[in-house]
């Protein structure tokens, strides 16, 4: 049986109003402002999943220099479309993108979807290997949308 959706890496197909709604409610970007989402996607490579009628069903974004490094982020599938292999197809589209064939490292952060990424070769990093800096969320969060 063929999927009832398709994947595209064409940024013109991204439906930023839908993506913003998803990300503003996601645990990793709760309350994110629309202008921040627009800028993030404008400076990244993305793949989207779409219904035959063109409705956005899912998205995945890669922050990359297109030479050596990529950070996979903002992977989201609409709740009604989950369980159909969309997240895996989005990952495949990005991992196979010709602009990313020379990368030395891919990374991502997830607290609940390890089983999605492990078949693609992603593995947990030993504690103490990575460091991070988290500026005050007020710099990117819409205070009207933010909830604890």
PDB file of C-alpha atoms in Angstrom:
ATOM      1  CA  UNK A   1       0.000   0.000   0.000  1.00  0.00           C
ATOM      2  CA  UNK A   2       1.365   3.408  -0.975  1.00  0.00           C
ATOM      3  CA  UNK A   3       1.493   6.191   1.602  1.00  0.00           C
ATOM      4  CA  UNK A   4      -1.305   8.729   1.541  1.00  0.00           C
ATOM      5  CA  UNK A   5       1.248  11.518   1.921  1.00  0.00           C
ATOM      6  CA  UNK A   6       4.457  12.711   0.259  1.00  0.00           C
ATOM      7  CA  UNK A   7       7.725  14.321   1.367  1.00  0.00           C
ATOM      8  CA  UNK A   8       9.213  17.501  -0.086  1.00  0.00           C
ATOM      9  CA  UNK A   9      12.380  19.446   0.712  1.00  0.00           C
ATOM     10  CA  UNK A  10      11.122  22.486  -1.198  1.00  0.00           C
ATOM     11  CA  UNK A  11      10.953  25.357   1.335  1.00  0.00           C
ATOM     12  CA  UNK A  12       8.185  27.000  -0.706  1.00  0.00           C
ATOM     13  CA  UNK A  13       5.805  24.242   0.464  1.00  0.00           C
ATOM     14  CA  UNK A  14       6.348  24.863   4.186  1.00  0.00           C
ATOM     15  CA  UNK A  15       3.208  26.136   5.900  1.00  0.00           C
ATOM     16  CA  UNK A  16       4.766  28.316   8.578  1.00  0.00           C
ATOM     17  CA  UNK A  17       1.454  29.119  10.262  1.00  0.00           C
ATOM     18  CA  UNK A  18       0.930  25.393  10.892  1.00  0.00           C
ATOM     19  CA  UNK A  19       4.550  24.782  11.874  1.00  0.00           C
ATOM     20  CA  UNK A  20       4.484  27.722  14.288  1.00  0.00           C
ATOM     21  CA  UNK A  21       1.333  26.379  15.954  1.00  0.00           C
ATOM     22  CA  UNK A  22       2.984  22.971  16.409  1.00  0.00           C
ATOM     23  CA  UNK A  23       6.265  24.320  17.740  1.00  0.00           C
ATOM     24  CA  UNK A  24       4.648  26.883  20.053  1.00  0.00           C
ATOM     25  CA  UNK A  25       3.014  23.931  21.827  1.00  0.00           C
ATOM     26  CA  UNK A  26       5.976  21.508  21.740  1.00  0.00           C
ATOM     27  CA  UNK A  27       7.932  20.875  24.949  1.00  0.00           C
ATOM     28  CA  UNK A  28      11.221  22.049  23.399  1.00  0.00           C
ATOM     29  CA  UNK A  29       9.961  25.397  22.085  1.00  0.00           C
ATOM     30  CA  UNK A  30       6.806  26.181  24.062  1.00  0.00           C
ATOM     31  CA  UNK A  31       5.639  29.700  23.319  1.00  0.00           C
ATOM     32  CA  UNK A  32       8.114  30.385  20.512  1.00  0.00           C
ATOM     33  CA  UNK A  33       7.317  33.539  18.540  1.00  0.00           C
ATOM     34  CA  UNK A  34       6.232  33.286  14.893  1.00  0.00           C
ATOM     35  CA  UNK A  35       9.029  35.589  13.673  1.00  0.00           C
ATOM     36  CA  UNK A  36      11.623  33.343  15.342  1.00  0.00           C
ATOM     37  CA  UNK A  37      10.169  30.240  13.633  1.00  0.00           C
ATOM     38  CA  UNK A  38      10.189  32.027  10.270  1.00  0.00           C
ATOM     39  CA  UNK A  39      13.830  33.068  10.662  1.00  0.00           C
ATOM     40  CA  UNK A  40      14.872  29.595  11.842  1.00  0.00           C
ATOM     41  CA  UNK A  41      13.305  27.874   8.844  1.00  0.00           C
ATOM     42  CA  UNK A  42      14.627  30.515   6.418  1.00  0.00           C
ATOM     43  CA  UNK A  43      18.201  29.654   7.484  1.00  0.00           C
ATOM     44  CA  UNK A  44      17.857  25.861   7.638  1.00  0.00           C
ATOM     45  CA  UNK A  45      17.211  22.872   5.398  1.00  0.00           C
ATOM     46  CA  UNK A  46      13.801  21.320   5.971  1.00  0.00           C
ATOM     47  CA  UNK A  47      11.606  18.464   4.860  1.00  0.00           C
ATOM     48  CA  UNK A  48       7.842  18.517   5.052  1.00  0.00           C
ATOM     49  CA  UNK A  49       5.203  15.818   4.819  1.00  0.00           C
ATOM     50  CA  UNK A  50       1.982  16.679   2.991  1.00  0.00           C
ATOM     51  CA  UNK A  51      -1.383  15.081   2.348  1.00  0.00           C
ATOM     52  CA  UNK A  52      -2.562  14.648  -1.261  1.00  0.00           C
ATOM     53  CA  UNK A  53      -4.595  17.851  -0.775  1.00  0.00           C
ATOM     54  CA  UNK A  54      -1.446  19.708   0.340  1.00  0.00           C
ATOM     55  CA  UNK A  55      -2.069  19.927   4.096  1.00  0.00           C
ATOM     56  CA  UNK A  56       1.133  19.913   6.142  1.00  0.00           C
ATOM     57  CA  UNK A  57       1.321  16.706   8.211  1.00  0.00           C
ATOM     58  CA  UNK A  58       4.874  16.894   9.531  1.00  0.00           C
ATOM     59  CA  UNK A  59       8.187  18.702   9.392  1.00  0.00           C
ATOM     60  CA  UNK A  60      11.860  18.241  10.252  1.00  0.00           C
ATOM     61  CA  UNK A  61      14.572  20.890  10.186  1.00  0.00           C
ATOM     62  CA  UNK A  62      18.363  20.716   9.948  1.00  0.00           C
ATOM     63  CA  UNK A  63      20.654  23.519  11.077  1.00  0.00           C
ATOM     64  CA  UNK A  64      23.836  22.985   9.090  1.00  0.00           C
ATOM     65  CA  UNK A  65      26.901  24.467   7.439  1.00  0.00           C
ATOM     66  CA  UNK A  66      26.251  21.981   4.579  1.00  0.00           C
ATOM     67  CA  UNK A  67      29.844  20.800   4.843  1.00  0.00           C
ATOM     68  CA  UNK A  68      30.702  19.147   8.169  1.00  0.00           C
ATOM     69  CA  UNK A  69      27.952  19.492  10.780  1.00  0.00           C
ATOM     70  CA  UNK A  70      24.174  19.211  11.165  1.00  0.00           C
ATOM     71  CA  UNK A  71      21.781  19.525  14.058  1.00  0.00           C
ATOM     72  CA  UNK A  72      18.461  17.777  13.457  1.00  0.00           C
ATOM     73  CA  UNK A  73      15.645  19.588  15.239  1.00  0.00           C
ATOM     74  CA  UNK A  74      11.975  20.535  15.200  1.00  0.00           C
ATOM     75  CA  UNK A  75      10.835  17.086  14.085  1.00  0.00           C
ATOM     76  CA  UNK A  76       7.074  17.128  14.469  1.00  0.00           C
ATOM     77  CA  UNK A  77       4.215  15.048  13.055  1.00  0.00           C
ATOM     78  CA  UNK A  78       0.576  16.090  13.415  1.00  0.00           C
ATOM     79  CA  UNK A  79      -1.057  13.838  16.014  1.00  0.00           C
ATOM     80  CA  UNK A  80      -3.647  12.413  13.584  1.00  0.00           C
ATOM     81  CA  UNK A  81      -0.848  11.429  11.159  1.00  0.00           C
ATOM     82  CA  UNK A  82       1.436   9.653  13.644  1.00  0.00           C
ATOM     83  CA  UNK A  83       2.214   5.964  13.286  1.00  0.00           C
ATOM     84  CA  UNK A  84       2.396   6.075   9.468  1.00  0.00           C
ATOM     85  CA  UNK A  85       6.192   6.317   9.106  1.00  0.00           C
ATOM     86  CA  UNK A  86       6.199  10.053   8.408  1.00  0.00           C
ATOM     87  CA  UNK A  87       8.963  10.926  10.895  1.00  0.00           C
ATOM     88  CA  UNK A  88      11.178   8.195   9.452  1.00  0.00           C
ATOM     89  CA  UNK A  89      10.503   9.398   5.899  1.00  0.00           C
ATOM     90  CA  UNK A  90      11.355  12.977   6.887  1.00  0.00           C
ATOM     91  CA  UNK A  91      14.646  11.789   8.395  1.00  0.00           C
ATOM     92  CA  UNK A  92      15.472   9.714   5.308  1.00  0.00           C
ATOM     93  CA  UNK A  93      14.867  12.714   3.051  1.00  0.00           C
ATOM     94  CA  UNK A  94      17.246  14.859   5.076  1.00  0.00           C
ATOM     95  CA  UNK A  95      19.902  12.187   5.621  1.00  0.00           C
ATOM     96  CA  UNK A  96      19.964  11.508   1.871  1.00  0.00           C
ATOM     97  CA  UNK A  97      19.993  15.185   0.822  1.00  0.00           C
ATOM     98  CA  UNK A  98      22.951  15.687  -1.570  1.00  0.00           C
ATOM     99  CA  UNK A  99      23.898  18.936   0.204  1.00  0.00           C
ATOM    100  CA  UNK A 100      24.694  16.948   3.344  1.00  0.00           C
ATOM    101  CA  UNK A 101      26.859  14.114   2.000  1.00  0.00           C
ATOM    102  CA  UNK A 102      30.160  15.379   3.474  1.00  0.00           C
ATOM    103  CA  UNK A 103      28.978  15.827   7.052  1.00  0.00           C
ATOM    104  CA  UNK A 104      31.227  14.476   9.802  1.00  0.00           C
ATOM    105  CA  UNK A 105      28.618  14.758  12.532  1.00  0.00           C
ATOM    106  CA  UNK A 106      24.848  14.846  12.989  1.00  0.00           C
ATOM    107  CA  UNK A 107      23.394  15.583  16.401  1.00  0.00           C
ATOM    108  CA  UNK A 108      19.962  15.960  17.940  1.00  0.00           C
ATOM    109  CA  UNK A 109      18.314  16.184  21.310  1.00  0.00           C
ATOM    110  CA  UNK A 110      15.185  14.297  22.307  1.00  0.00           C
ATOM    111  CA  UNK A 111      13.702  13.197  25.558  1.00  0.00           C
ATOM    112  CA  UNK A 112      11.092  10.788  24.202  1.00  0.00           C
ATOM    113  CA  UNK A 113      11.743   9.560  20.640  1.00  0.00           C
ATOM    114  CA  UNK A 114      15.001   7.611  20.798  1.00  0.00           C
ATOM    115  CA  UNK A 115      13.405   4.641  19.010  1.00  0.00           C
ATOM    116  CA  UNK A 116      12.763   6.830  15.943  1.00  0.00           C
ATOM    117  CA  UNK A 117      16.404   7.897  15.589  1.00  0.00           C
ATOM    118  CA  UNK A 118      18.352   4.783  16.656  1.00  0.00           C
ATOM    119  CA  UNK A 119      17.695   2.838  13.401  1.00  0.00           C
ATOM    120  CA  UNK A 120      19.373   5.717  11.534  1.00  0.00           C
ATOM    121  CA  UNK A 121      22.582   5.382  13.566  1.00  0.00           C
ATOM    122  CA  UNK A 122      21.929   7.996  16.236  1.00  0.00           C
ATOM    123  CA  UNK A 123      23.177   6.962  19.682  1.00  0.00           C
ATOM    124  CA  UNK A 124      23.271   8.507  23.136  1.00  0.00           C
ATOM    125  CA  UNK A 125      26.349  10.595  23.890  1.00  0.00           C
ATOM    126  CA  UNK A 126      28.307   9.922  27.068  1.00  0.00           C
ATOM    127  CA  UNK A 127      27.591  12.364  29.859  1.00  0.00           C
ATOM    128  CA  UNK A 128      30.012  15.255  29.858  1.00  0.00           C
ATOM    129  CA  UNK A 129      30.754  15.201  26.117  1.00  0.00           C
ATOM    130  CA  UNK A 130      28.416  18.013  25.091  1.00  0.00           C
ATOM    131  CA  UNK A 131      27.976  21.408  26.665  1.00  0.00           C
ATOM    132  CA  UNK A 132      25.233  23.944  26.143  1.00  0.00           C
ATOM    133  CA  UNK A 133      24.320  27.520  26.926  1.00  0.00           C
ATOM    134  CA  UNK A 134      20.667  28.476  27.308  1.00  0.00           C
ATOM    135  CA  UNK A 135      19.964  32.222  27.157  1.00  0.00           C
ATOM    136  CA  UNK A 136      16.908  33.664  28.870  1.00  0.00           C
ATOM    137  CA  UNK A 137      13.803  32.331  27.018  1.00  0.00           C
ATOM    138  CA  UNK A 138      12.401  35.871  26.925  1.00  0.00           C
ATOM    139  CA  UNK A 139      14.609  36.415  23.866  1.00  0.00           C
ATOM    140  CA  UNK A 140      12.565  33.983  21.742  1.00  0.00           C
ATOM    141  CA  UNK A 141       9.355  33.256  23.619  1.00  0.00           C
ATOM    142  CA  UNK A 142       5.994  34.937  23.112  1.00  0.00           C
ATOM    143  CA  UNK A 143       4.972  35.757  26.660  1.00  0.00           C
ATOM    144  CA  UNK A 144       1.292  35.557  25.666  1.00  0.00           C
ATOM    145  CA  UNK A 145       1.809  31.920  24.549  1.00  0.00           C
ATOM    146  CA  UNK A 146       4.354  30.769  27.105  1.00  0.00           C
ATOM    147  CA  UNK A 147       3.272  28.416  29.830  1.00  0.00           C
ATOM    148  CA  UNK A 148       5.517  26.760  32.411  1.00  0.00           C
TER     149      UNK A 148
END
